[in-house]
Amino acid sequence: MDTVFHKISSLTPDPLVIAEAGTILKRGGLVAFPTETVYGLGASAYQEEALRNIYQAKGRPSDNPLILHIAELDTFYELAKTLPESAKIITAAFWPGPLTVIVPRSERVLDVVTGGLDTVAVRFPSSLIAQQVIRAAQVPIAAPSANRSGRPSPTSAAAVKEDLDGKIDMILDGGDCTIGVESTVVDCTTTVPTILRPGGITYEMLTAVLKRVDIDPGLNGDSLAIPKSPGMKYRHYAPVAPVLLFEGAVDKQRQAIEKQAMAYSGQGKKVGLLVCDEWQYSLPPVAVLATFGSLTRPQDIASRIFRVLRSFDHKTVDIILAQGIDEQGIGRAVMNRLRKAAGHQVIKV
Ligand code: TXA
Ligand code: MG
């Protein structure tokens, strides 16, 4: 299939392009569009065939459920069977925005969306393009990240094209995503609401409005617990080359990474380094360097992390040594993605 490609302004989206996207979605087609987090691959939540095509285009396992995107609150009441108190509180505080809530599902939600679970994931994005696309389609829009399954999520239209050109009807290019990691997924069906995936809305932000918030123990690589969010059990967010992640004090990481880089390059391996801006002029010249931003600005690191991971695919390295960052605020989401990209191959220094 030919994929139609349109550039579109994120501040004043062209109504004709939005209408065209709406028409494609209404007739069961697939449209990739930007959100504030990452690009999404959208289909009508009420058309089973279209939903199956999402799994097909992404190569996604069918037991991994989809998030339904809405652009007005009434739709939330239509999709949820009941609204837990915690869901009311956090959606009031953080919607529209990078927050997804898991709530009991209503009869309107199709089984293909939830993979047979009795809950549904709902998100109200703040991106203007995303909101307008959803309104033009006049239905909730199921939208996973617009990447091939297992690859780093796309934060630009070029990354979507790399993975899905020829497999979907349309790509809207609204520029780079601002947040750069996916939404925070919070299960509101448990007595204490639980973070299933750290993301744009941080643990600290959630605890400012809720008395208690748990973090799914399955998110911690050391634990034997099985993640509650089906999507978190797969190796994920990964560039083509294997990633080895370092965690610990900054100067110790620095020593360990340098030593490891020298050792690998001594074995004739082409080494990629994924490190902070602060190190960029002082590392040994044995490696292909990509920097993810300054340690003083974790927001910048989040917005660049997937792009930098993808950039290694064009540099054909044999192994990537990645620096870990502080697990605070948005840093928790960054570290979660890095650990998954590393398939939990972590060296603690
Ligand atoms: O920021 C985002 O959330 C992006 C943009 C496009 O909105 N979307 C996104 O979707 O990241 P996706 O499909 O890549 O990730 C959805 C995550 C998966 O880990 C999935 O397992 C989880 O949400 N999920 C969906 N429904 C669920 C449910 N009922 N219970 C538990 N986890 C669920
Ligand atoms: Mg994804």
Coordinates of C-alpha atoms and ligand atoms in Angstrom, one line a residue:
M1 CA 0.0 0.0 0.0
D2 CA 1.1 3.6 -0.6
T3 CA 1.5 5.6 2.6
V4 CA 0.3 9.2 2.3
F5 CA 2.7 11.6 4.0
H6 CA 1.6 15.1 5.2
K7 CA 3.5 17.8 7.1
I8 CA 1.2 19.5 9.5
S9 CA 1.7 22.5 11.9
S10 CA 1.4 21.5 15.6
L11 CA 0.0 24.9 16.5
T12 CA -2.4 25.5 13.6
P13 CA -3.1 22.1 12.0
D14 CA -4.5 22.4 8.5
P15 CA -8.3 21.5 8.7
L16 CA -8.2 19.8 5.3
V17 CA -5.5 17.4 6.4
I18 CA -7.2 16.7 9.7
A19 CA -10.4 15.9 7.8
E20 CA -8.6 13.5 5.5
A21 CA -7.2 11.7 8.5
G22 CA -10.7 11.5 10.1
T23 CA -12.1 10.1 6.9
I24 CA -9.4 7.4 6.7
L25 CA -10.0 6.4 10.3
K26 CA -13.8 6.3 9.8
R27 CA -13.4 3.9 7.0
G28 CA -11.2 1.6 9.1
G29 CA -7.8 2.8 7.9
L30 CA -4.6 3.4 9.9
V31 CA -3.1 6.9 10.6
A32 CA 0.1 7.6 12.4
F33 CA 0.0 11.0 14.2
P34 CA 2.1 12.9 16.7
T35 CA 1.2 13.2 20.4
E36 CA 3.1 15.0 23.2
T37 CA 4.8 11.7 24.2
V38 CA 5.6 9.7 21.1
Y39 CA 3.9 9.1 17.7
G40 CA 0.8 6.9 17.8
L41 CA -0.6 4.5 15.2
G42 CA -4.3 5.1 15.3
A43 CA -7.4 3.1 14.3
S44 CA -11.1 3.4 15.2
A45 CA -11.7 1.7 18.6
Y46 CA -15.0 0.4 17.3
Q47 CA -13.8 -1.4 14.2
E48 CA -12.4 -4.9 14.8
E49 CA -10.7 -5.3 11.4
A50 CA -8.9 -2.0 11.8
L51 CA -7.7 -3.0 15.2
R52 CA -6.4 -6.3 13.9
N53 CA -4.5 -4.4 11.2
I54 CA -2.7 -2.4 14.0
Y55 CA -1.3 -5.6 15.4
Q56 CA -0.4 -6.8 11.9
A57 CA 1.4 -3.6 10.9
K58 CA 3.4 -3.4 14.1
G59 CA 4.1 -7.1 14.3
R60 CA 2.7 -6.9 17.9
P61 CA 1.7 -9.9 20.0
S62 CA -2.1 -9.9 20.2
D63 CA -2.2 -10.3 24.0
N64 CA -0.7 -6.8 24.4
P65 CA -3.7 -4.5 24.9
L66 CA -4.1 -1.1 23.3
I67 CA -4.7 2.4 24.8
L68 CA -7.9 4.2 23.8
H69 CA -7.3 7.9 23.1
I70 CA -10.1 10.4 23.7
A71 CA -10.6 14.1 23.1
E72 CA -13.5 14.8 25.5
L73 CA -14.4 13.5 28.9
D74 CA -17.8 12.1 27.9
T75 CA -16.0 9.4 26.0
F76 CA -14.3 8.3 29.2
Y77 CA -17.7 7.6 30.8
E78 CA -18.7 5.7 27.7
L79 CA -15.6 3.4 27.9
A80 CA -15.4 2.9 31.7
K81 CA -17.9 0.7 33.5
T82 CA -17.2 2.5 36.8
L83 CA -14.8 5.3 37.7
P84 CA -12.6 4.5 40.7
E85 CA -12.0 7.5 43.0
S86 CA -8.2 7.5 42.1
A87 CA -9.0 7.7 38.4
K88 CA -11.2 10.8 39.0
I89 CA -8.5 12.5 41.0
I90 CA -5.5 11.9 38.7
T91 CA -7.4 12.6 35.4
A92 CA -8.7 15.8 36.9
A93 CA -5.1 16.8 37.8
F94 CA -3.2 15.6 34.7
W95 CA -5.6 15.4 31.7
P96 CA -5.2 16.3 28.9
G97 CA -1.6 15.0 29.2
P98 CA 0.8 12.1 29.3
L99 CA -1.3 9.9 31.7
T100 CA -3.1 6.6 30.9
V101 CA -5.5 5.2 33.4
I102 CA -6.6 1.6 33.7
V103 CA -10.3 1.3 34.7
P104 CA -13.0 -1.4 34.5
R105 CA -14.2 -1.6 30.9
S106 CA -17.7 -1.0 29.6
E107 CA -19.6 -3.3 27.1
R108 CA -18.6 -0.8 24.3
V109 CA -14.9 -1.9 24.5
L110 CA -14.0 -4.7 22.1
D111 CA -12.0 -7.7 23.1
V112 CA -9.3 -7.1 20.5
V113 CA -8.6 -3.8 22.3
T114 CA -8.0 -5.3 25.8
G115 CA -6.7 -8.7 24.8
G116 CA -9.6 -10.2 26.8
L117 CA -8.8 -8.3 30.1
D118 CA -11.8 -6.9 32.0
T119 CA -10.1 -3.5 32.2
V120 CA -9.4 -0.8 29.6
A121 CA -6.5 1.8 29.2
V122 CA -7.7 5.3 28.4
R123 CA -5.7 8.5 27.7
F124 CA -6.6 12.1 26.8
P125 CA -3.6 13.5 25.0
S126 CA -2.7 17.3 25.2
S127 CA -1.3 17.4 21.7
L128 CA -3.6 19.6 19.5
I129 CA -3.0 17.5 16.4
A130 CA -3.9 14.3 18.3
Q131 CA -7.1 15.9 19.7
Q132 CA -8.2 17.2 16.3
V133 CA -7.6 13.8 14.7
I134 CA -9.6 12.0 17.3
R135 CA -12.5 14.6 17.0
A136 CA -12.4 14.3 13.2
A137 CA -12.8 10.5 13.5
Q138 CA -15.8 10.9 15.9
V139 CA -14.8 7.8 17.8
P140 CA -12.2 6.9 20.4
I141 CA -8.9 6.0 18.7
A142 CA -6.8 3.0 19.7
A143 CA -3.2 4.0 19.4
P144 CA 0.0 2.1 20.3
S145 CA 3.3 3.8 19.7
A146 CA 3.9 3.8 15.9
N147 CA 6.9 1.6 15.8
R148 CA 7.5 -2.0 14.8
S149 CA 7.1 -4.1 17.9
G150 CA 10.3 -4.2 20.0
R151 CA 11.9 -1.1 18.4
P152 CA 12.4 2.2 20.1
S153 CA 9.2 4.3 20.1
P154 CA 9.1 7.0 17.4
T155 CA 9.5 10.6 18.4
S156 CA 9.6 11.9 14.8
A157 CA 7.7 11.2 11.6
A158 CA 11.0 10.0 10.0
A159 CA 11.2 7.2 12.7
V160 CA 7.6 6.2 11.9
K161 CA 8.4 6.1 8.2
E162 CA 11.5 3.9 8.9
D163 CA 9.3 1.3 10.6
L164 CA 5.9 1.5 8.9
D165 CA 6.1 3.0 5.4
G166 CA 4.0 1.0 3.0
K167 CA 2.1 -0.7 5.8
I168 CA -0.3 2.0 6.9
D169 CA -2.5 4.6 5.1
M170 CA -1.2 7.9 6.4
I171 CA 1.6 9.5 8.4
L172 CA 1.1 13.1 9.8
D173 CA 4.4 14.8 10.3
G174 CA 3.9 17.3 13.1
G175 CA 7.5 17.6 14.1
D176 CA 9.4 16.2 17.1
C177 CA 7.4 15.0 20.2
T178 CA 8.1 17.2 23.2
I179 CA 8.1 14.7 26.1
G180 CA 9.7 11.9 24.2
V181 CA 8.8 8.9 26.5
E182 CA 5.3 7.3 26.6
S183 CA 2.5 8.2 29.0
T184 CA 2.5 6.9 32.6
V185 CA 0.2 4.0 32.9
V186 CA -1.6 3.9 36.3
D187 CA -3.8 0.9 37.3
C188 CA -6.8 2.5 39.2
T189 CA -8.5 -0.8 39.8
T190 CA -6.3 -1.7 42.8
T191 CA -7.0 -0.4 46.3
V192 CA -3.7 1.5 46.1
P193 CA -3.3 2.8 42.5
T194 CA -0.2 1.3 40.9
I195 CA 2.2 2.6 38.3
L196 CA 2.5 -0.1 35.6
R197 CA 4.7 2.0 33.3
P198 CA 6.6 5.1 34.4
G199 CA 6.3 8.0 31.9
G200 CA 5.5 11.7 31.4
I201 CA 3.6 12.1 34.6
T202 CA 6.1 11.3 37.4
Y203 CA 5.7 9.3 40.6
E204 CA 6.4 12.6 42.5
M205 CA 3.5 14.3 40.6
L206 CA 1.1 11.5 41.3
T207 CA 1.9 11.4 45.0
A208 CA 1.3 15.1 45.2
V209 CA -2.4 14.4 44.5
L210 CA -2.9 10.8 45.8
K211 CA -2.2 9.6 49.3
R212 CA -0.4 6.5 48.2
V213 CA 0.9 5.2 44.9
D214 CA 2.5 1.8 44.4
I215 CA 5.0 0.9 41.7
D216 CA 4.5 -2.5 40.0
P217 CA 7.3 -4.7 41.4
G218 CA 7.5 -6.4 38.0
L219 CA 9.1 -3.1 36.7
N220 CA 12.2 -3.8 38.7
G221 CA 14.5 -6.0 36.7
D222 CA 15.8 -7.7 39.8
S223 CA 12.4 -9.0 40.8
L224 CA 10.8 -12.2 39.8
A225 CA 7.4 -10.6 39.7
I226 CA 5.6 -10.7 36.4
P227 CA 4.7 -7.2 35.2
K228 CA 0.9 -6.5 35.4
S229 CA 1.0 -4.5 32.2
P230 CA 1.3 -7.1 29.4
G231 CA 3.5 -4.7 27.3
M232 CA 6.2 -4.6 30.0
K233 CA 7.2 -8.2 29.7
Y234 CA 8.7 -8.0 26.2
R235 CA 12.2 -6.9 25.3
H236 CA 11.5 -3.5 24.0
Y237 CA 12.7 -0.1 23.0
A238 CA 15.8 -1.8 21.6
P239 CA 18.1 -0.7 18.8
V240 CA 19.6 -3.4 16.5
A241 CA 22.9 -3.7 18.5
P242 CA 22.8 -5.1 22.1
V243 CA 22.9 -2.6 24.9
L244 CA 24.9 -2.9 28.1
L245 CA 23.6 -0.5 30.8
F246 CA 25.8 0.9 33.7
E247 CA 24.3 2.1 36.9
G248 CA 25.8 3.7 39.9
A249 CA 27.8 6.9 40.9
V250 CA 28.7 9.0 37.9
D251 CA 32.5 8.8 38.3
K252 CA 32.4 5.1 38.9
Q253 CA 30.2 4.6 35.8
R254 CA 32.7 6.7 33.8
Q255 CA 35.7 4.5 34.8
A256 CA 33.8 1.3 34.2
I257 CA 32.5 2.4 30.8
E258 CA 35.9 3.6 29.6
K259 CA 37.5 0.3 30.7
Q260 CA 34.8 -1.8 29.0
A261 CA 35.0 0.3 25.8
M262 CA 38.8 -0.2 25.6
A263 CA 38.4 -4.0 26.2
Y264 CA 35.8 -4.4 23.5
S265 CA 37.6 -2.3 21.0
G266 CA 40.8 -4.4 21.8
Q267 CA 38.7 -7.4 20.6
G268 CA 38.1 -5.6 17.3
K269 CA 34.5 -4.7 18.2
K270 CA 33.0 -1.4 17.1
V271 CA 31.7 0.2 20.3
G272 CA 28.9 2.7 20.6
L273 CA 28.7 5.0 23.7
L274 CA 25.4 6.5 24.9
V275 CA 26.4 9.0 27.5
C276 CA 25.7 12.5 28.9
D277 CA 26.8 15.7 27.2
E278 CA 29.2 16.5 30.0
W279 CA 31.5 13.6 28.9
Q280 CA 31.5 14.4 25.2
Y281 CA 35.0 15.9 24.8
S282 CA 36.8 13.7 27.2
L283 CA 36.2 10.1 26.3
P284 CA 38.8 7.9 24.7
P285 CA 38.4 8.0 20.9
V286 CA 37.8 4.3 20.5
A287 CA 34.1 4.5 20.2
V288 CA 31.2 5.9 18.2
L289 CA 29.7 8.6 20.5
A290 CA 26.1 9.7 20.9
T291 CA 25.1 12.0 23.7
F292 CA 21.6 12.1 25.3
G293 CA 21.7 15.5 26.9
S294 CA 23.0 17.1 30.2
L295 CA 22.5 15.3 33.5
T296 CA 21.2 18.6 34.8
R297 CA 18.2 18.5 32.4
P298 CA 16.5 15.0 32.7
Q299 CA 13.6 16.4 30.6
D300 CA 15.9 16.9 27.7
I301 CA 17.3 13.4 28.1
A302 CA 13.7 11.9 28.0
S303 CA 12.9 13.8 24.9
R304 CA 16.1 12.5 23.1
I305 CA 16.5 9.0 24.4
F306 CA 14.6 7.1 21.8
R307 CA 16.0 9.2 18.9
V308 CA 19.6 8.5 20.2
L309 CA 18.9 4.8 20.6
R310 CA 17.6 4.7 17.0
S311 CA 20.6 6.7 15.7
F312 CA 22.9 3.7 16.4
D313 CA 21.2 1.7 13.8
H314 CA 22.7 3.9 11.1
K315 CA 26.1 3.6 12.7
T316 CA 26.3 -0.2 12.7
V317 CA 28.0 -0.7 16.0
D318 CA 28.5 -4.1 17.6
I319 CA 27.6 -3.1 21.1
I320 CA 26.3 -0.1 22.9
L321 CA 27.5 0.9 26.4
A322 CA 24.9 3.2 28.0
Q323 CA 25.3 5.4 31.0
G324 CA 22.5 5.3 33.6
I325 CA 20.9 8.4 35.1
D326 CA 19.3 9.3 38.5
E327 CA 16.0 7.6 39.0
Q328 CA 14.1 10.7 40.0
G329 CA 11.2 12.5 38.3
I330 CA 11.2 11.7 34.6
G331 CA 14.6 9.9 35.1
R332 CA 12.5 6.9 36.3
A333 CA 10.9 6.6 32.9
V334 CA 14.2 7.0 31.1
M335 CA 15.9 4.3 33.3
N336 CA 12.9 1.9 32.7
R337 CA 13.3 2.3 28.9
L338 CA 17.1 1.9 29.1
R339 CA 16.8 -1.3 31.2
K340 CA 14.4 -2.7 28.7
A341 CA 16.5 -1.7 25.8
A342 CA 19.4 -3.5 27.5
G343 CA 17.2 -6.6 28.1
H344 CA 18.1 -6.1 31.7
Q345 CA 21.9 -6.6 31.0
V346 CA 22.9 -4.2 33.7
I347 CA 26.3 -3.6 35.3
K348 CA 26.1 -2.0 38.8
V349 CA 29.2 -0.2 39.8
Ligands
TXA1 O1 2.2 7.8 25.3 C1 1.6 6.8 25.0 O2 0.9 6.1 25.9 C2 1.6 6.3 23.6 C3 1.0 7.4 22.7 C4 0.8 7.0 21.3 O3 -0.3 7.8 23.3 N1 1.0 5.0 23.4 C5 1.6 3.9 23.8 O4 0.9 2.7 23.6 O5 2.7 3.9 24.4 P1 1.6 1.3 23.6 O6 0.6 0.4 23.0 O7 2.9 1.3 23.0 O8 1.7 0.9 25.2 C6 0.5 0.6 25.9 C7 0.9 0.0 27.2 C8 1.4 -1.4 27.1 O9 2.5 -1.6 27.9 C9 0.2 -2.2 27.4 O10 0.5 -3.5 27.9 C10 -0.5 -1.3 28.5 O11 -0.3 0.0 28.1 N2 -1.9 -1.6 28.7 C11 -2.9 -1.4 27.8 N3 -4.1 -1.8 28.3 C12 -3.9 -2.3 29.5 C13 -4.7 -2.9 30.5 N4 -6.0 -3.0 30.3 N5 -4.1 -3.3 31.6 C14 -2.8 -3.2 31.8 N6 -1.9 -2.6 30.9 C15 -2.5 -2.2 29.7
MG2 MG 4.9 0.9 22.5

